[in-house]
Amino acid sequence: MVNLLRPFLSALAVILFSINMVGQSLVQDTLTRTAPIFYDVMGNKVDFSPEMPPLNQIAGAPKAFYTYHWEFGDGNYSNKKNPKHTYKNKGEYTARLWSTNNYDNGKPPKSRPEKINITSTGIDGASASLDSSEAIPSIFPEDEHLIIRSNRDPLPDEEMVLITSYKNTKDYVTSGSLYLYYNDKKFKDDNFILEDTRLHHGEKIVPIDPMFAAQFDADESDYYMAGTEVIPRIRTKIVQDSTKRLVLPVTLEESRKLYRNHQLIEFENMQPGEERHIFRTLKTTPEMLKDTSALVTLRTIYVPDNNYGNHTVKDTELEIVTSHDPNKMSTNGFLLNYRLVRYKKVKFKVKFQNDGEGPANTIRLEVDTPEMFDKSTLEVIDMYPECPICPKEKEVNYSCLDTIAEKDKLIFTFKNIYLPGTAQKNVMERDSTKGFVKYAMKFGDDFHKKKTKSRTAIYFDKNEPIITNYSTTRFMPGISIGAKAGYIYTPSVDESREVFAGVTVSPFKSYRGYWQSEFFISAASFEELKRFESSDLNDIGIESLQRFTEKNKENNITAYLVPISYRYNLNNFLAFGAGVQLKLDFQSKISTETTGEAYLNIPDEGIIRDETNDTFQKTECTENFTNFNSGVFIGVNAGGVRIGPSVGVRYVFNFNQPTSQFQAYAIWKF
């Protein structure tokens, strides 16, 4: 039936595509593309093939192509376009396909799962899970028993498949556990939703007991012990993201602190040498971190035997992308703590793929690297193709990786290697055409708190370069608390004396512009002296004079608030700023003393003192929360304007009297 419908469906797809091209509009890329699954059943052997929609080539990129992830419904999978599969047992199986559009600016096509009904196991009673033409060696390197793969890098609001492959390397039947931890707590939003888990070997999803603290004995059959070091007897390759541990409760507690979500799967009766696969569909959330060079992690914990606490921890790094491009650059330094990063190395990873028709023998990666990195601290962590570092000032005829550090560039050159091309004949596994370099380095001694951008030009032999995305490092704002003290002068007030002390809050050690808030308390005293007189002439012509001296003294406890100000560092030693200042007297105590001296102005005798009519009056008044004032200011600082001590002056213009104010102060930022 499927074979009869196939020509009709193909013709319908062509017609629909033609109509779509005639009515093409700007919304074409938002349409859902489909890739229907076709298959031919011959006993227990099935040939699969998809009907793929045309690719939307990204201008200037290498030729677009599809990659594939097939699941056959019995625990086996394939990455070929047209796989052939032999089912071991009768029954109904669900075949699924996820295809990824590389160098394409549309959405990945969707494929509807198909039910495969197997009614025969073949004339020869075949028991192999794969036909001989499809047989492949074990995916596990020697002494490895856990491999984590994904069909694509995470792109916001898109599905990806996580393949967990595990193996029983014991010489007896085992029952164990697999833990998956996801959604790093260091990110505000969740990055993944676990939509589906497909199990094919009797595994069970069980809840994790939060009070779990069981104690296990260590199975030392595969290890030598020396202190706290665990050393495998045979180790052909050190896997950088995988560690073997002994105390499971400690690992689980550590993982709970790092991740928000988890899943526990238990398995039973795993035969010696048996390999199994678990498939999970993870939906990346729309809120997923949009930094296209950032790394998110998933943690897998494999307990091969529940009778012992021995376990393997594998942290899988996934690079956030905006399109599926195998040539890209990423970093774990997308958000750094400036106070601590000077003691740590920032990791970078450059991935590449040979899309040529033949193998590449020389691959050169020219990485733009800001000068604020200390290139003398460069450390190559991992690479593929795996080879030693080339000796300096000596030509060799074996495969090696040459590293050159220039002022603003790092150059990695794979020499004398063989990396097949995707268009090369007889290349069936696309992963064999990919490579990478993972390296780390520190910032220099005097680096500024500013964003860095790096990207890589990838040269395959003598071909034109492929330019990757930008890999960006950023710093968390951090918080800097400053202690501030100084003197305030108010020109319009006699004998003005005002001192203050307070705190400032700003981002830690900003490079150029930043916002700052301040709060400080002042103690102020103001004195004002007034003189005036009054006179009265009686009926006989004698003038009574009263000469008054009024002394006003004011003592205030005042709160100043700078809700927002903008400051700009010209360099390490000079900065200027402007902002808004609010002022309120918590307490204002006013004391007034008025002294009156009496005089008589007698005709022909002049002015004489009349002490009998002298007066003295004293009044005191206390007010709370009064004399609100607001204004704007400009100022300048000199010294350690980013961190440490500095001095500054500021002019404040208030909207109410007294209008002018000058501040001189010292500040120390921590």
XYZ file of C-alpha atoms in Angstrom:
670
model
C 0.000 0.000 0.000
C 2.790 2.377 0.905
C 4.565 1.647 -2.397
C 1.383 2.362 -4.362
C 0.878 5.721 -2.671
C 4.487 6.801 -2.938
C 4.357 8.157 -6.570
C 1.139 10.012 -5.800
C 2.568 11.606 -2.648
C 5.765 12.586 -4.467
C 3.788 14.261 -7.266
C 1.590 16.037 -4.711
C 4.675 17.331 -2.904
C 6.091 18.700 -6.189
C 2.792 20.432 -7.029
C 2.508 21.991 -3.583
C 6.101 23.172 -3.719
C 5.549 24.723 -7.176
C 2.454 26.563 -5.956
C 4.369 27.739 -2.933
C 7.205 29.099 -5.111
C 4.734 30.996 -7.329
C 3.080 32.590 -4.298
C 6.348 33.034 -2.416
C 6.378 35.748 0.237
C 8.463 36.879 3.173
C 6.691 34.476 5.511
C 7.933 31.384 3.656
C 10.613 30.587 6.218
C 8.035 30.434 8.994
C 6.059 27.651 7.259
C 6.367 24.136 8.600
C 8.178 21.849 6.184
C 7.511 18.119 6.196
C 9.642 15.099 5.350
C 7.350 12.054 5.047
C 8.800 8.627 5.788
C 8.578 5.898 3.141
C 9.503 2.276 3.736
C 9.480 -1.160 2.120
C 8.919 -4.242 4.291
C 10.427 -7.543 3.173
C 9.835 -10.047 5.959
C 11.702 -8.609 8.907
C 13.903 -6.374 6.733
C 12.836 -2.787 6.109
C 14.283 -0.186 3.743
C 13.627 3.386 4.891
C 13.799 6.578 2.839
C 12.535 10.130 3.453
C 11.076 12.611 0.972
C 13.046 15.742 1.824
C 11.875 19.278 0.980
C 14.260 21.611 -0.899
C 16.826 23.435 1.213
C 16.872 27.218 1.629
C 20.561 27.911 1.040
C 22.134 30.559 3.288
C 23.867 33.069 1.033
C 27.646 32.814 1.228
C 27.624 29.591 3.260
C 28.887 26.180 2.114
C 26.396 24.001 0.280
C 23.361 23.204 2.426
C 22.689 19.596 3.379
C 20.569 17.455 5.673
C 21.701 15.203 8.501
C 19.457 12.457 9.846
C 18.574 10.664 13.051
C 16.422 7.560 12.622
C 14.915 5.512 15.441
C 13.578 2.109 14.468
C 11.448 1.513 17.551
C 13.451 -1.453 18.862
C 16.285 0.457 20.542
C 18.456 0.818 17.435
C 19.114 3.943 15.406
C 20.951 5.192 12.323
C 22.328 8.460 10.948
C 22.088 7.466 7.281
C 19.672 9.019 4.831
C 18.326 5.684 3.554
C 18.990 3.072 6.240
C 18.198 -0.625 6.041
C 17.157 -2.357 9.225
C 16.466 -5.942 10.257
C 14.080 -6.493 13.162
C 14.828 -9.346 15.541
C 11.269 -10.060 16.690
C 7.743 -9.878 15.343
C 5.561 -7.004 16.411
C 4.598 -3.410 15.734
C 7.356 -0.810 15.894
C 7.287 2.980 15.595
C 9.894 4.439 13.249
C 10.825 8.077 13.775
C 12.959 10.568 11.867
C 14.529 13.872 12.866
C 16.311 15.686 10.034
C 18.513 18.743 10.513
C 18.964 21.406 7.862
C 22.595 22.581 7.855
C 23.483 25.932 6.193
C 19.747 26.433 5.717
C 17.742 29.395 7.032
C 14.409 27.609 7.418
C 13.037 25.399 10.152
C 13.901 21.674 10.277
C 11.284 19.592 8.462
C 8.992 17.479 10.592
C 8.369 13.779 9.994
C 5.313 11.931 11.246
C 6.170 8.641 13.005
C 5.238 5.526 11.045
C 4.000 2.199 12.423
C 5.975 -0.770 11.088
C 4.269 -4.163 11.376
C 6.697 -7.109 11.345
C 4.918 -10.419 10.874
C 7.922 -12.587 10.035
C 11.454 -12.934 11.325
C 12.837 -14.139 7.987
C 13.354 -17.463 6.348
C 16.686 -18.008 8.032
C 15.379 -17.067 11.461
C 17.770 -14.134 11.586
C 18.443 -12.959 15.091
C 20.813 -10.102 14.372
C 19.389 -6.699 14.921
C 21.091 -5.398 11.795
C 21.505 -6.785 8.310
C 25.071 -7.672 7.407
C 25.202 -4.789 4.940
C 24.384 -2.463 7.799
C 26.550 -4.026 10.494
C 28.785 -1.572 12.306
C 31.336 -2.103 15.070
C 30.614 -1.152 18.643
C 30.407 2.604 19.185
C 32.235 2.229 22.504
C 35.996 2.766 22.676
C 37.899 0.312 24.807
C 37.192 0.691 28.540
C 34.301 3.112 27.942
C 30.749 2.293 28.958
C 28.831 5.585 28.586
C 28.418 7.779 25.488
C 26.136 10.807 25.178
C 25.207 12.169 21.751
C 22.662 14.564 20.316
C 21.260 14.830 16.815
C 21.795 18.604 16.707
C 22.873 21.578 18.772
C 20.114 23.321 20.749
C 18.309 26.134 18.978
C 15.655 28.082 20.924
C 12.112 26.724 20.524
C 13.249 23.598 18.667
C 13.403 19.862 19.402
C 16.592 17.871 19.812
C 17.196 14.198 20.556
C 19.589 13.100 23.291
C 20.965 9.576 22.823
C 22.306 7.883 25.959
C 24.300 4.757 25.087
C 25.446 2.517 27.923
C 27.283 -0.783 28.065
C 27.859 -3.569 30.573
C 31.637 -3.991 30.750
C 31.374 -6.458 33.643
C 31.685 -10.204 33.191
C 28.344 -10.819 34.896
C 24.694 -9.744 34.527
C 24.056 -6.337 36.097
C 21.200 -4.096 37.201
C 21.924 -0.409 37.583
C 20.778 3.186 37.216
C 21.094 6.178 34.900
C 20.549 9.739 36.129
C 20.013 12.759 33.910
C 20.332 16.269 35.358
C 19.372 19.275 33.234
C 18.547 23.002 33.407
C 21.580 24.622 35.033
C 20.688 26.742 38.052
C 23.168 29.403 36.928
C 20.610 30.391 34.271
C 17.488 32.246 35.331
C 15.181 30.404 32.912
C 14.903 26.730 32.056
C 16.685 25.774 28.851
C 14.983 22.424 28.234
C 11.654 20.664 28.608
C 11.921 16.860 28.692
C 9.051 15.959 26.361
C 9.532 12.233 25.834
C 11.706 9.303 26.924
C 11.783 6.181 24.747
C 12.880 2.965 26.474
C 13.282 -0.386 24.690
C 14.918 -2.810 27.129
C 12.548 -2.917 30.090
C 14.013 0.144 31.790
C 11.811 2.025 34.268
C 11.544 5.720 35.103
C 11.435 6.068 38.893
C 11.373 9.108 41.220
C 14.560 10.124 43.011
C 14.220 10.000 46.788
C 15.337 13.463 48.032
C 16.464 11.879 51.302
C 18.565 9.315 49.435
C 21.811 8.795 51.327
C 22.570 5.113 50.935
C 26.065 3.917 51.543
C 27.707 1.666 48.991
C 30.772 -0.509 48.992
C 33.322 0.283 46.316
C 33.801 -2.281 43.585
C 37.562 -2.264 43.210
C 37.753 -4.897 40.495
C 38.559 -2.311 37.821
C 40.604 0.147 39.877
C 43.776 0.572 41.849
C 43.443 2.858 44.863
C 46.060 5.400 45.948
C 44.761 7.852 48.518
C 41.662 9.386 46.954
C 42.815 8.870 43.361
C 40.958 6.340 41.222
C 43.157 5.022 38.405
C 41.770 2.667 35.735
C 44.051 -0.204 34.787
C 43.644 0.361 31.072
C 42.971 3.847 29.755
C 43.446 4.515 26.071
C 42.051 8.029 26.106
C 41.266 10.591 28.775
C 37.727 11.863 28.190
C 37.737 15.437 29.359
C 34.089 15.634 30.410
C 33.902 12.218 32.071
C 35.042 11.166 35.535
C 34.813 7.956 37.544
C 33.771 8.315 41.180
C 33.023 6.111 44.178
C 30.646 7.933 46.560
C 27.280 8.209 44.810
C 25.359 10.229 47.469
C 27.977 12.990 47.289
C 27.655 13.162 43.505
C 23.847 13.250 43.670
C 23.875 16.048 46.249
C 26.353 18.024 44.159
C 24.198 17.545 41.058
C 21.038 18.708 42.837
C 22.813 21.948 43.710
C 23.803 22.535 40.082
C 20.614 21.582 38.218
C 16.891 22.213 38.681
C 15.524 19.069 37.012
C 16.425 15.401 36.899
C 15.278 11.977 35.748
C 16.211 8.535 37.109
C 16.023 5.391 34.973
C 16.681 1.923 36.392
C 17.564 -1.121 34.276
C 17.818 -4.851 34.984
C 19.357 -8.033 33.602
C 21.966 -6.454 31.356
C 24.136 -9.143 29.830
C 27.953 -8.916 29.762
C 29.055 -6.837 26.773
C 25.479 -5.753 25.997
C 24.958 -2.242 24.620
C 21.706 -0.304 24.972
C 20.370 3.084 23.915
C 17.890 5.450 25.552
C 16.329 8.232 23.481
C 14.982 11.477 24.915
C 13.259 14.357 23.144
C 14.238 17.691 24.651
C 12.345 20.811 23.621
C 14.476 23.921 23.916
C 12.447 26.745 25.431
C 11.830 30.075 23.657
C 13.436 31.764 26.686
C 16.618 29.745 26.176
C 19.721 31.848 26.483
C 20.054 33.615 23.138
C 23.845 33.959 23.241
C 24.882 31.930 20.187
C 28.343 31.226 21.590
C 27.261 30.074 25.046
C 27.465 26.558 26.435
C 24.843 24.748 28.491
C 25.468 21.417 30.172
C 23.630 18.171 30.829
C 24.909 15.752 33.454
C 24.562 11.986 33.100
C 25.438 9.627 35.958
C 25.817 5.936 35.137
C 25.743 3.392 37.960
C 26.562 0.093 36.200
C 25.793 -2.045 39.259
C 23.406 -0.918 42.004
C 25.227 -3.156 44.490
C 28.182 -0.777 44.459
C 28.655 2.979 44.580
C 31.056 3.110 41.622
C 29.681 5.419 38.958
C 30.647 7.521 35.960
C 29.770 11.221 35.676
C 29.658 12.768 32.213
C 28.981 16.490 31.740
C 27.908 17.092 28.149
C 28.397 20.578 26.755
C 25.844 21.798 24.214
C 26.388 24.930 22.180
C 23.468 27.300 21.712
C 22.983 28.167 18.040
C 20.665 30.250 15.881
C 21.153 28.052 12.824
C 22.641 24.621 12.248
C 26.178 25.325 11.083
C 28.894 22.745 11.861
C 31.590 25.451 11.693
C 31.238 27.493 14.844
C 32.949 28.872 17.916
C 31.741 28.775 21.508
C 32.887 29.620 25.024
C 31.963 28.959 28.622
C 32.757 32.606 29.403
C 29.428 34.015 28.276
C 28.856 35.443 31.798
C 31.869 35.849 34.080
C 32.442 37.059 37.621
C 35.029 39.828 37.273
C 36.241 39.476 40.864
C 37.104 35.784 40.409
C 37.927 35.304 36.747
C 41.521 36.503 37.025
C 42.270 33.252 38.844
C 40.554 31.014 36.284
C 40.944 30.115 32.645
C 38.218 30.812 30.104
C 37.478 27.888 27.785
C 36.863 28.172 24.040
C 35.950 25.597 21.419
C 36.221 25.845 17.632
C 34.336 23.187 15.643
C 34.687 22.569 11.930
C 33.575 20.184 9.207
C 35.197 19.373 5.878
C 32.455 19.768 3.251
C 34.788 19.056 0.342
C 34.924 16.232 -2.187
C 38.245 14.992 -0.842
C 40.183 14.766 2.415
C 41.837 17.767 4.056
C 45.488 17.349 5.028
C 46.100 20.801 6.511
C 43.501 22.733 8.497
C 44.340 26.180 9.846
C 42.213 27.979 12.429
C 42.939 31.698 12.766
C 41.147 32.879 15.903
C 40.718 36.607 16.479
C 41.715 37.020 20.118
C 41.495 40.335 22.044
C 44.716 41.626 23.559
C 43.240 41.509 27.061
C 43.874 37.728 27.092
C 47.255 36.480 28.264
C 48.261 34.238 25.370
C 51.219 32.860 27.309
C 48.694 30.929 29.438
C 47.248 29.101 26.400
C 46.418 25.469 27.137
C 45.119 23.052 24.491
C 42.612 20.865 26.340
C 41.379 18.558 23.604
C 41.267 18.211 19.841
C 40.130 16.074 16.943
C 41.795 14.700 14.898
C 43.738 13.737 17.988
C 47.470 14.337 17.614
C 50.440 15.710 19.597
C 51.499 19.355 19.679
C 54.079 20.156 17.006
C 57.617 20.847 18.247
C 58.751 24.453 17.880
C 61.160 25.441 15.087
C 61.260 21.936 13.674
C 59.452 20.409 10.717
C 58.058 16.924 11.238
C 56.415 14.413 8.920
C 53.859 13.084 11.397
C 50.431 14.438 12.355
C 50.561 17.267 14.880
C 48.857 20.487 15.951
C 50.908 23.663 15.613
C 50.044 26.625 17.861
C 51.138 30.209 17.223
C 50.220 33.181 19.427
C 50.272 36.636 17.846
C 49.320 40.021 19.282
C 45.618 39.753 18.460
C 45.348 36.246 17.080
C 45.792 32.556 17.878
C 46.617 30.197 15.017
C 46.018 26.450 15.304
C 47.223 24.351 12.369
C 46.550 20.644 11.960
C 49.428 19.292 9.877
C 49.720 15.986 8.018
C 46.234 14.804 8.957
C 43.445 13.051 7.080
C 39.963 14.508 7.575
C 37.508 13.137 4.987
C 35.002 15.386 3.229
C 31.238 15.060 3.328
C 31.113 14.857 -0.491
C 33.917 12.291 -0.636
C 33.106 8.852 -2.020
C 32.580 6.024 0.469
C 32.232 8.417 3.422
C 29.164 7.080 5.196
C 29.534 8.655 8.657
C 29.351 12.461 8.649
C 30.796 12.671 12.156
C 34.110 11.458 10.729
C 34.322 14.694 8.703
C 34.179 16.896 11.803
C 36.944 18.190 14.036
C 37.517 20.643 16.851
C 40.036 22.380 19.069
C 39.219 23.081 22.708
C 41.542 25.437 24.556
C 41.695 27.718 27.583
C 43.611 30.800 28.701
C 43.564 33.497 31.364
C 42.992 37.201 31.117
C 46.044 39.440 31.371
C 47.133 41.172 34.572
C 45.541 44.533 33.707
C 42.370 43.669 31.825
C 39.287 45.832 31.765
C 35.718 44.858 32.446
C 34.448 44.902 28.893
C 32.874 42.477 26.462
C 35.160 40.522 24.140
C 34.328 39.091 20.729
C 36.262 36.377 18.929
C 35.656 34.495 15.720
C 37.621 32.068 13.601
C 38.656 31.874 9.966
C 38.866 28.177 9.020
C 41.116 27.216 6.114
C 40.891 23.719 4.611
C 44.139 23.212 2.695
C 44.333 26.122 0.205
C 40.611 26.876 -0.007
C 38.989 30.180 0.863
C 38.279 30.575 4.589
C 34.995 29.831 6.301
C 34.187 32.488 8.914
C 32.460 31.349 12.097
C 30.037 33.152 14.368
C 31.283 35.503 17.079
C 32.077 33.974 20.454
C 31.384 36.543 23.148
C 32.523 36.823 26.754
C 30.649 39.125 29.099
C 30.972 40.072 32.737
C 28.262 40.092 35.358
C 27.693 43.658 36.603
C 28.605 42.744 40.167
C 28.164 45.201 43.035
C 30.690 47.698 44.309
C 30.041 49.328 47.689
C 31.860 52.593 48.280
C 32.490 54.537 51.497
C 32.178 58.289 50.997
C 32.860 61.273 53.294
C 33.316 64.975 52.695
C 32.423 68.614 53.275
C 29.547 70.705 51.892
C 29.801 74.464 51.382
C 26.703 76.621 50.853
C 27.790 80.104 49.650
C 24.524 81.908 50.460
C 24.619 80.949 54.167
C 26.988 82.659 56.623
C 29.394 80.488 58.555
C 28.166 77.335 56.838
C 29.659 74.141 58.226
C 28.408 70.767 56.978
C 30.161 67.386 56.980
C 28.757 64.112 55.671
C 29.425 60.387 55.391
C 27.640 57.667 53.450
C 27.772 54.862 50.918
C 27.633 54.442 47.161
C 26.349 51.481 45.147
C 27.466 50.834 41.577
C 28.498 47.981 39.275
C 31.875 46.547 40.172
C 34.826 48.152 38.379
C 32.962 49.328 35.276
C 35.111 50.041 32.249
C 33.510 53.222 30.849
C 29.959 54.350 31.590
C 27.853 53.107 34.491
C 25.013 54.069 36.841
C 25.564 54.869 40.507
C 23.330 55.532 43.532
C 24.337 57.211 46.782
C 23.024 57.790 50.279
C 24.700 59.889 52.959
C 23.908 61.676 56.215
C 25.221 65.127 57.110
C 25.516 67.192 60.274
C 25.253 70.916 59.522
C 25.324 74.191 61.415
C 24.497 77.577 59.926
C 24.713 80.998 61.613
C 23.145 84.248 60.450
C 23.511 87.710 62.016
C 21.000 90.510 61.318
C 20.948 94.142 62.516
C 18.030 96.529 62.314
C 16.524 99.398 64.312
C 13.226 101.123 65.112
C 12.439 104.679 66.285
C 9.570 106.581 67.931
C 9.235 110.375 68.359
C 7.240 111.601 71.400
C 5.253 114.846 71.832
C 8.141 116.858 73.279
C 10.491 115.981 70.410
C 12.593 113.230 72.024
C 13.249 110.286 69.689
C 13.434 106.798 71.197
C 15.757 104.508 69.213
C 15.925 100.682 69.489
C 18.867 98.988 67.789
C 18.409 95.215 67.433
C 20.949 92.435 66.827
C 19.375 89.123 65.773
C 21.527 85.960 65.796
C 20.027 82.876 64.159
C 21.703 79.499 64.636
C 20.485 76.387 62.822
C 21.590 72.769 63.441
C 20.402 70.128 60.989
C 20.652 66.375 60.581
C 20.087 65.883 56.851
C 19.682 62.900 54.562
C 20.887 63.085 50.967
C 19.833 60.601 48.318
C 21.201 60.309 44.804
C 18.676 57.868 43.281
C 20.490 57.784 39.970
C 23.583 59.272 38.444
C 25.576 58.489 35.352
C 29.336 58.318 35.563
C 31.896 57.925 32.824
C 35.490 56.805 33.288
C 37.835 58.582 30.900
C 40.674 56.303 32.012
C 41.902 54.574 35.169
C 42.368 57.884 37.009
C 39.785 60.431 35.821
C 35.985 60.347 35.644
C 33.073 62.733 35.525
C 29.390 62.360 36.243
C 25.990 63.983 36.577
C 22.792 63.097 38.357
C 19.851 64.001 40.567
C 20.079 64.798 44.283
C 17.261 64.790 46.861
C 17.602 66.393 50.306
C 15.480 66.171 53.462
C 16.208 67.434 56.973
C 15.505 64.667 59.478
C 15.744 67.232 62.249
C 16.066 71.017 62.055
C 16.692 72.931 65.292
C 16.594 76.757 65.011
C 17.671 79.029 67.880
C 17.088 82.816 67.652
C 18.559 85.398 70.075
C 17.415 89.020 69.663
C 19.169 91.750 71.686
C 17.782 95.298 71.652
C 19.796 98.351 72.839
C 17.779 101.501 73.684
C 18.925 105.048 72.874
C 17.435 108.529 73.292
C 18.016 111.237 70.745
C 17.517 114.488 72.707
C 17.625 117.772 70.811
C 20.731 119.824 71.613
C 22.203 116.870 73.630
C 22.587 114.165 70.970
C 22.162 110.400 71.336
C 22.574 108.897 74.757
C 22.184 105.295 76.018
C 18.991 104.264 77.754
C 19.895 100.908 79.343
C 16.658 100.803 81.278
C 14.786 99.998 78.061
C 17.206 97.321 76.714
C 15.535 94.053 75.615
C 16.580 90.416 75.147
C 14.534 87.622 73.617
C 15.423 83.975 72.855
C 13.302 81.469 70.928
C 13.925 77.839 69.945
C 12.076 75.768 67.366
C 12.556 72.106 66.401
C 11.051 70.547 63.266
C 11.305 67.005 61.923
C 11.266 65.902 58.295
C 11.256 69.299 56.753
C 13.022 71.465 54.175
C 12.758 69.054 51.266
C 14.853 70.140 48.325
C 15.858 68.629 45.009
C 18.424 69.475 42.409
C 20.871 68.335 39.775
C 24.651 68.123 39.872
C 27.814 67.665 37.869
C 31.141 66.506 39.243
C 34.588 65.128 38.600
C 36.703 62.434 40.308
C 40.430 61.782 40.287
C 42.316 58.769 41.617
C 41.245 55.127 41.533
C 37.959 55.875 39.808
C 37.190 52.215 39.000
C 38.253 50.678 42.288
C 40.041 51.967 45.366
C 40.438 55.539 46.688
C 39.687 58.766 44.831
C 38.732 62.373 45.555
C 36.080 64.487 43.900
C 34.268 67.796 43.731
C 30.647 68.394 42.816
C 28.460 71.414 42.097
C 24.780 71.078 43.002
C 22.022 73.359 41.747
C 18.916 73.087 43.949
C 15.488 74.091 42.733
C 14.650 75.754 46.087
C 16.688 78.047 48.354
C 19.557 77.784 48.996
C 20.153 77.077 45.314
C 23.928 76.580 45.149
C 26.007 73.988 46.929
C 29.559 72.679 46.559
C 30.743 69.273 47.760
C 34.311 68.063 48.232
C 34.756 64.432 49.201
C 36.880 61.321 49.295
C 35.572 57.898 48.286
C 36.885 54.353 48.485
C 35.239 51.729 46.287
C 35.461 48.087 47.227
